[in-house]
C-alpha positions as MATLAB code, in Angstrom:
seq = 'XXXXXXXXXXXXXXXXXXXXXXXXXXXXXXXXXXXXXXXXXXXXXXXXXXXXXXXXXXXXXXXXXXXXXXXXXXXXXXXXXXXXXXXXXXXXXXXXXXXXXXXXXXXXXXXXXXXXXXXXXXXXXXXXXXXXXXXXXXXXXXXXXXXXXXXXXXXXXXXXXXXXXXXXXXXXXXXXXXXXXXXXXXXXXXXXXXXXXXXXXXXXXXXXXXXXXXXXXXXXXXXXXXXXXXXXXXXXXXXXXXXXXXXXXXXXXXXXXXXXXXXXXXXXXXXXXXXXXXXXXXXXXXXXXXXXXXXXXXXXXXXXXXXXXXXXXXXXXXXXXXXXXXXXXXXXXXXXXXXXXXXXXXXXXXXXXXXXXXXXXXXXXXXXXXXXXXXXXXXXXXXXXXXXXXXXXXXXXXXXXXXXXXXXXXXXXXXXXXX';
ca = [
    -121.123  -53.789 -174.359;
    -118.050  -53.916 -176.371;
    -115.183  -55.107 -174.573;
    -113.215  -52.275 -175.708;
    -115.574  -49.883 -173.528;
    -115.348  -51.451 -170.321;
    -116.574  -49.116 -167.748;
    -115.486  -49.792 -163.897;
    -117.999  -48.753 -161.069;
    -118.099  -44.883 -160.573;
    -116.892  -45.577 -156.814;
    -113.589  -47.438 -156.824;
    -113.386  -50.698 -154.090;
    -112.378  -49.766 -150.776;
    -109.024  -50.794 -149.551;
    -110.704  -53.384 -147.411;
    -112.122  -55.146 -150.553;
    -108.894  -54.980 -152.269;
    -107.243  -56.446 -149.607;
    -109.681  -59.292 -149.351;
    -109.562  -59.818 -152.817;
    -105.539  -60.035 -153.015;
    -105.687  -62.510 -150.060;
    -107.871  -65.052 -152.101;
    -106.340  -64.393 -155.626;
    -102.939  -64.763 -154.586;
    -103.615  -67.131 -151.882;
    -104.245  -69.725 -154.574;
    -100.530  -70.183 -155.149;
     -99.426  -71.071 -151.634;
    -102.539  -72.954 -150.755;
    -102.325  -75.017 -153.958;
     -99.061  -76.107 -152.892;
     -98.676  -75.812 -149.151;
    -101.905  -77.996 -148.443;
    -101.019  -80.545 -150.660;
     -97.130  -81.076 -149.285;
     -97.663  -83.562 -146.394;
     -99.121  -85.947 -148.888;
     -96.461  -85.980 -151.287;
     -94.271  -88.623 -149.854;
     -96.970  -91.013 -149.794;
     -98.152  -90.453 -153.555;
     -95.386  -92.881 -155.124;
     -96.639  -95.686 -153.317;
    -100.368  -94.697 -153.755;
    -100.048  -94.525 -157.361;
     -97.203  -96.945 -158.196;
     -94.783  -94.393 -159.940;
     -91.424  -93.061 -159.155;
     -90.497  -89.883 -157.243;
     -89.793  -87.711 -160.326;
     -93.394  -88.633 -161.676;
     -94.949  -87.358 -158.492;
     -92.863  -84.284 -158.536;
     -94.823  -83.547 -161.686;
     -97.492  -82.730 -159.911;
     -95.506  -79.923 -158.491;
     -93.847  -78.863 -161.641;
     -96.650  -79.110 -163.895;
     -98.588  -76.738 -161.655;
     -96.184  -73.929 -161.605;
     -95.291  -74.277 -165.366;
     -98.965  -74.052 -166.361;
     -99.077  -71.333 -163.894;
     -96.530  -69.308 -165.582;
     -97.172  -70.144 -169.227;
    -100.986  -69.196 -168.546;
     -99.833  -65.504 -167.520;
     -98.170  -64.964 -170.872;
    -101.747  -65.118 -172.584;
    -104.028  -63.918 -169.578;
    -102.085  -60.920 -169.055;
    -102.956  -59.362 -172.492;
    -106.246  -60.645 -172.508;
    -107.137  -59.067 -169.055;
    -105.619  -55.776 -170.949;
    -108.102  -56.565 -173.937;
    -111.358  -57.575 -172.056;
    -110.752  -56.333 -168.379;
    -109.694  -57.918 -165.192;
    -113.074  -59.178 -164.229;
    -114.073  -61.563 -166.583;
    -110.759  -63.066 -166.608;
    -110.953  -63.536 -163.046;
    -114.384  -65.205 -163.238;
    -113.386  -67.592 -165.710;
    -110.104  -68.383 -164.153;
    -111.564  -68.936 -160.789;
    -114.266  -71.354 -162.264;
    -111.406  -73.151 -164.060;
    -109.339  -73.509 -160.652;
    -112.791  -74.839 -158.781;
    -113.460  -77.171 -161.285;
    -109.866  -78.512 -161.838;
    -109.646  -78.871 -158.035;
    -113.042  -80.904 -157.685;
    -111.670  -83.291 -160.619;
    -108.510  -83.829 -158.791;
    -110.653  -84.866 -155.892;
    -111.566  -88.052 -157.736;
    -108.268  -88.607 -159.691;
    -108.153  -92.634 -160.640;
    -104.326  -92.350 -161.553;
    -101.520  -89.958 -161.607;
    -101.867  -88.682 -165.335;
    -105.218  -87.543 -164.186;
    -103.947  -85.876 -161.387;
    -101.365  -84.218 -163.348;
    -103.802  -82.640 -165.853;
    -105.986  -81.491 -163.011;
    -102.826  -79.704 -161.596;
    -102.311  -78.156 -165.176;
    -105.889  -77.007 -164.873;
    -105.406  -75.589 -161.687;
    -102.126  -73.532 -162.711;
    -103.986  -71.811 -165.364;
    -106.468  -70.819 -163.123;
    -104.026  -69.548 -160.739;
    -102.527  -67.679 -163.477;
    -105.624  -65.650 -164.085;
    -105.956  -65.111 -160.391;
    -102.420  -63.787 -160.062;
    -101.895  -61.821 -162.893;
    -105.310  -59.923 -162.931;
    -104.760  -59.306 -158.964;
    -101.063  -57.847 -159.677;
    -102.552  -55.647 -162.489;
    -105.595  -54.812 -160.751;
    -103.160  -53.455 -158.017;
    -101.368  -51.108 -160.676;
    -104.875  -50.129 -161.841;
    -105.561  -48.495 -158.791;
    -102.448  -47.343 -157.084;
     -99.177  -45.992 -157.737;
     -95.973  -48.469 -157.038;
     -95.257  -47.014 -153.479;
     -99.202  -47.291 -152.425;
     -99.460  -50.759 -154.063;
     -96.576  -52.027 -152.255;
     -97.871  -51.084 -149.064;
    -101.362  -52.365 -150.067;
     -99.669  -55.677 -151.115;
     -97.835  -55.903 -147.993;
    -100.820  -55.449 -145.972;
    -102.527  -58.402 -148.022;
     -99.565  -60.577 -147.759;
     -99.640  -60.094 -143.841;
    -102.975  -61.729 -143.871;
    -102.219  -64.112 -146.630;
     -99.309  -65.490 -144.813;
    -101.888  -67.108 -142.448;
    -102.643  -69.601 -145.463;
     -98.726  -70.762 -145.842;
     -98.724  -71.347 -141.910;
    -102.402  -73.073 -141.595;
    -102.029  -75.065 -144.892;
     -99.412  -77.401 -143.749;
    -100.784  -78.125 -140.537;
    -103.963  -78.782 -142.036;
    -102.678  -80.549 -144.977;
    -100.817  -82.860 -142.338;
    -104.171  -83.547 -140.393;
    -106.046  -84.018 -143.691;
    -103.305  -86.566 -144.882;
    -103.341  -88.733 -141.852;
    -107.396  -88.614 -141.497;
    -108.566  -88.651 -145.161;
    -105.615  -89.164 -147.256;
    -104.242  -87.210 -150.167;
    -107.789  -86.614 -151.485;
    -108.894  -84.433 -148.449;
    -106.454  -81.515 -149.617;
    -108.307  -81.060 -153.033;
    -111.780  -81.342 -151.278;
    -110.405  -78.031 -149.317;
    -109.048  -76.681 -152.725;
    -112.454  -76.773 -154.163;
    -113.896  -74.731 -151.413;
    -111.355  -72.223 -151.519;
    -111.732  -71.777 -155.239;
    -115.571  -71.269 -154.656;
    -115.084  -68.955 -151.830;
    -113.091  -66.807 -154.144;
    -115.274  -67.121 -157.037;
    -118.288  -66.033 -154.823;
    -116.165  -62.907 -153.355;
    -115.091  -61.732 -156.728;
    -118.394  -62.096 -158.445;
    -120.269  -60.139 -155.620;
    -117.732  -57.591 -154.318;
    -114.868  -56.707 -156.918;
    -115.915  -54.137 -159.685;
    -113.654  -53.845 -162.817;
    -110.900  -51.821 -162.314;
    -109.385  -51.274 -165.778;
    -110.505  -47.988 -166.886;
    -109.095  -48.263 -170.406;
    -109.087  -51.638 -172.115;
    -106.479  -51.943 -174.780;
    -108.037  -53.086 -177.955;
    -104.737  -53.577 -179.237;
    -103.595  -55.824 -176.365;
    -104.189  -59.339 -178.267;
    -103.010  -58.257 -181.741;
     -99.650  -59.966 -182.368;
     -97.486  -57.063 -183.490;
     -98.467  -54.872 -180.518;
     -98.093  -57.652 -178.411;
     -94.495  -58.477 -179.227;
     -93.762  -54.633 -179.370;
     -95.113  -54.635 -175.668;
     -92.971  -57.421 -174.845;
     -89.863  -55.668 -176.376;
     -90.445  -52.513 -174.387;
     -91.161  -54.462 -171.270;
     -87.952  -56.720 -171.693;
     -85.735  -54.022 -172.777;
     -86.137  -52.276 -169.408;
     -83.601  -52.616 -166.993;
     -85.471  -51.885 -164.021;
     -87.790  -54.779 -164.955;
     -85.057  -57.392 -165.018;
     -83.563  -56.169 -161.908;
     -86.895  -56.529 -159.978;
     -87.957  -59.711 -161.938;
     -84.471  -61.173 -160.972;
     -85.110  -60.385 -157.404;
     -88.656  -62.056 -157.308;
     -87.672  -64.930 -159.446;
     -84.604  -65.735 -157.514;
     -86.305  -65.552 -154.079;
     -89.266  -67.777 -155.201;
     -86.652  -70.432 -156.748;
     -85.091  -70.623 -153.326;
     -88.556  -71.182 -151.792;
     -89.862  -73.509 -154.385;
     -86.836  -75.720 -153.560;
     -87.683  -76.003 -149.949;
     -91.431  -76.547 -151.172;
     -90.507  -79.604 -153.613;
     -87.618  -81.047 -151.399;
     -88.562  -80.549 -147.780;
     -91.239  -83.185 -147.279;
     -88.814  -85.957 -148.647;
     -86.011  -84.590 -146.575;
     -87.708  -84.128 -143.205;
     -90.106  -87.295 -143.347;
     -87.672  -89.801 -145.009;
     -84.310  -88.605 -144.151;
     -84.799  -86.797 -140.961;
     -87.605  -88.959 -139.615;
     -90.559  -86.583 -139.056;
     -94.101  -87.895 -139.108;
     -96.453  -86.338 -141.654;
     -98.211  -84.347 -138.773;
     -94.735  -83.094 -137.493;
     -93.613  -82.128 -140.814;
     -96.822  -80.000 -141.185;
     -96.227  -78.027 -138.156;
     -92.283  -77.796 -139.246;
     -93.281  -76.095 -142.668;
     -95.806  -73.827 -140.788;
     -93.100  -72.630 -138.757;
     -91.028  -72.042 -141.697;
     -93.653  -70.104 -143.464;
     -94.662  -68.111 -140.444;
     -91.333  -66.175 -141.419;
     -93.201  -65.035 -144.528;
     -96.125  -64.001 -142.410;
     -93.494  -61.658 -140.161;
     -91.619  -60.591 -143.277;
     -94.970  -59.106 -144.935;
     -95.871  -57.254 -141.791;
     -92.311  -55.633 -141.555;
     -92.403  -54.678 -145.179;
     -95.603  -53.022 -144.615;
     -93.898  -50.683 -142.221;
     -90.766  -50.792 -143.982;
     -91.642  -49.578 -147.337;
     -93.073  -46.362 -146.391;
     -90.240  -45.250 -144.633;
     -87.292  -46.722 -146.968;
     -88.890  -47.203 -150.379;
     -88.650  -50.021 -152.508;
     -84.969  -50.333 -153.372;
     -83.632  -49.765 -149.671;
     -86.190  -52.341 -148.400;
     -84.878  -54.843 -151.167;
     -81.673  -54.477 -150.083;
     -82.062  -54.695 -146.769;
     -83.704  -58.000 -147.146;
     -81.008  -59.304 -149.120;
     -78.515  -59.338 -146.384;
     -81.096  -61.592 -144.348;
     -81.263  -63.996 -147.361;
     -77.508  -64.359 -147.526;
     -77.463  -64.959 -143.793;
     -80.263  -67.664 -144.031;
     -78.269  -69.395 -147.206;
     -74.956  -69.242 -145.474;
     -76.091  -70.655 -142.220;
     -78.161  -73.331 -143.988;
     -75.209  -74.746 -146.025;
     -72.795  -74.372 -143.386;
     -74.651  -76.559 -140.895;
     -75.151  -78.938 -143.612;
     -71.753  -79.215 -144.445;
     -70.504  -79.341 -140.826;
     -72.703  -82.654 -140.328;
     -75.366  -81.091 -138.438;
     -78.354  -83.056 -140.153;
     -81.167  -82.185 -137.914;
     -84.758  -80.936 -138.761;
     -83.986  -77.561 -136.931;
     -80.654  -76.921 -138.991;
     -83.131  -76.619 -142.128;
     -86.000  -75.272 -140.097;
     -84.249  -72.151 -138.640;
     -82.356  -70.723 -141.745;
     -85.351  -71.428 -143.599;
     -87.536  -69.454 -141.231;
     -84.774  -66.623 -141.745;
     -85.257  -67.107 -145.326;
     -88.957  -66.523 -145.747;
     -88.869  -63.814 -143.570;
     -86.702  -62.082 -146.185;
     -89.113  -63.548 -148.896;
     -91.854  -61.705 -147.117;
     -89.948  -58.660 -148.034;
     -88.875  -59.315 -151.401;
     -91.533  -60.800 -152.952;
     -94.106  -57.701 -152.706;
     -91.660  -55.356 -153.179;
     -90.268  -56.850 -156.438;
     -93.691  -57.850 -157.926;
     -94.644  -54.236 -157.683;
     -91.405  -52.670 -158.765;
     -91.391  -54.981 -161.638;
     -94.965  -53.638 -163.092;
     -94.489  -50.204 -161.610;
     -92.911  -48.784 -164.551;
     -95.692  -49.721 -167.093;
     -98.800  -48.090 -166.381;
    -100.014  -48.932 -169.763;
     -98.490  -52.368 -169.966;
     -99.421  -53.588 -166.597;
    -100.816  -57.155 -167.815;
     -97.712  -57.605 -170.266;
     -95.333  -56.587 -167.519;
     -97.141  -59.030 -164.999;
     -97.234  -61.750 -167.308;
     -93.792  -61.895 -168.258;
     -92.416  -61.126 -164.618;
     -94.629  -64.419 -163.615;
     -93.555  -66.572 -166.519;
     -90.065  -66.123 -165.902;
     -90.155  -66.726 -162.217;
     -92.321  -69.896 -163.014;
     -90.181  -71.260 -165.563;
     -87.166  -71.055 -163.088;
     -89.436  -72.705 -160.554;
     -90.446  -75.467 -162.957;
     -86.557  -76.074 -163.475;
     -86.183  -76.115 -159.715;
     -88.914  -78.862 -159.210;
     -87.183  -81.117 -161.700;
     -83.675  -80.521 -160.036;
     -84.733  -81.440 -156.706;
     -86.295  -84.533 -157.762;
     -83.319  -85.557 -160.136;
     -80.748  -84.561 -157.065;
     -82.630  -86.126 -154.343;
     -80.125  -88.617 -152.803;
     -81.481  -89.366 -149.445;
     -79.413  -86.774 -147.807;
     -79.939  -82.911 -146.968;
     -77.161  -81.818 -149.164;
     -78.940  -81.319 -152.232;
     -81.811  -79.020 -150.855;
     -79.516  -77.064 -148.351;
     -76.717  -76.400 -150.908;
     -79.148  -75.443 -153.745;
     -81.062  -72.979 -151.588;
     -77.760  -71.433 -150.356;
     -76.979  -70.833 -153.914;
     -80.273  -69.116 -154.616;
     -79.381  -66.874 -151.726;
     -76.046  -65.576 -153.091;
     -77.804  -64.973 -156.612;
     -80.522  -63.080 -154.907;
     -78.052  -60.938 -152.966;
     -76.449  -60.004 -156.093;
     -79.669  -59.106 -157.887;
     -80.719  -57.013 -155.212;
     -77.699  -55.371 -154.191;
     -76.319  -54.639 -157.708;
     -79.469  -54.847 -159.991;
     -81.967  -53.292 -157.983;
     -79.473  -50.895 -156.478;
     -78.546  -49.871 -160.062;
     -81.611  -49.968 -162.164;
     -84.574  -50.201 -159.745;
     -85.120  -46.606 -158.850;
     -88.719  -45.584 -159.671;
     -87.927  -42.222 -160.969;
     -85.617  -43.388 -163.444;
     -88.187  -46.024 -164.578;
     -91.175  -43.614 -164.654;
     -88.847  -41.522 -167.168;
     -88.122  -44.383 -169.245;
     -91.785  -45.197 -169.505;
     -92.449  -41.560 -170.351;
     -89.968  -41.383 -173.014;
     -91.080  -44.616 -174.605;
     -94.881  -43.248 -174.662;
     -93.779  -40.128 -176.070;
     -91.864  -41.574 -179.013;
     -94.593  -43.908 -179.733;
];
């Protein structure tokens, strides 16, 4: 069969299958970081390298994840979602297995890069698949439903990671990641049909590709929603990259206690996703994001205020971070769907660009957290607070002004007519 004539099954997948697929595909991102975090403070001694080198195992993961989306988004538009998913999950599983036997830090960093590319295939195709099957409002509802269940992964991941670190060492986490990737590969291979009805034969040609990027990047609504998704993830990634060192080395928690603390924080995402699932049908994307902005602002203000007041206790970080992840559970699914929604014929390109911009920012934050760490809570608390203010501005001003779906639809329709 020609790659330009991919034909999906006559019967589209049920919502239950789509939700399961989204959980496994989008779940590769949190489980690849959260399961590994309790082991992070021990790696400088294990490999005999400085903290900034160990942080590369997180930073390389996110930058390869972001860069991979730039290529794999158009590939998915050209050849379909399913072949890209199968190849990406295979790479993710193999890279996880290779990381399990890493003899030195360079090997581990390379394997994490491979995991990042595999994650890119999973996430870019999952989001594009959602746009293939649903309109933006329905897609946000299905995404929130999947996020509610997917939220169990970042809650259970740190707890399991803390247990694995104290019993099997850091390699235990990669054993679990190998099993997770293999499970996702089996489910996609057996249950998920192709969702792309009209592959774009021009998707990989340079001129049409650049033209697609021009159209997407020229859309103010895309930038508004992408700013929200990028800023909310930047703040979260600061906590991911820096919290283990602060809570274990500065505030004195054990590895297992840190796993429980991180699970408590990420449970906010689970609750926020459940709220989002009910909020979006009633309030819509724009109002949901703007309401969550006030919650993020309260979280950042309280975290910075407690740190500056000298309240240096795990709960002074955990409770504001819990509130932050609650808002993140609303921001992220809404912003991801909103960024792609105006581009039904360019879903892969829009998803890839949005994902790359978000991960490039996270890469910078990973480096920043390693460079700025000074044995205190201040870099972590104040950086997250700064992103909360930036996030509130993007949500209240950017999305409030440019994020309305009706205006986006008109823009896309005019562009398609002109072409």
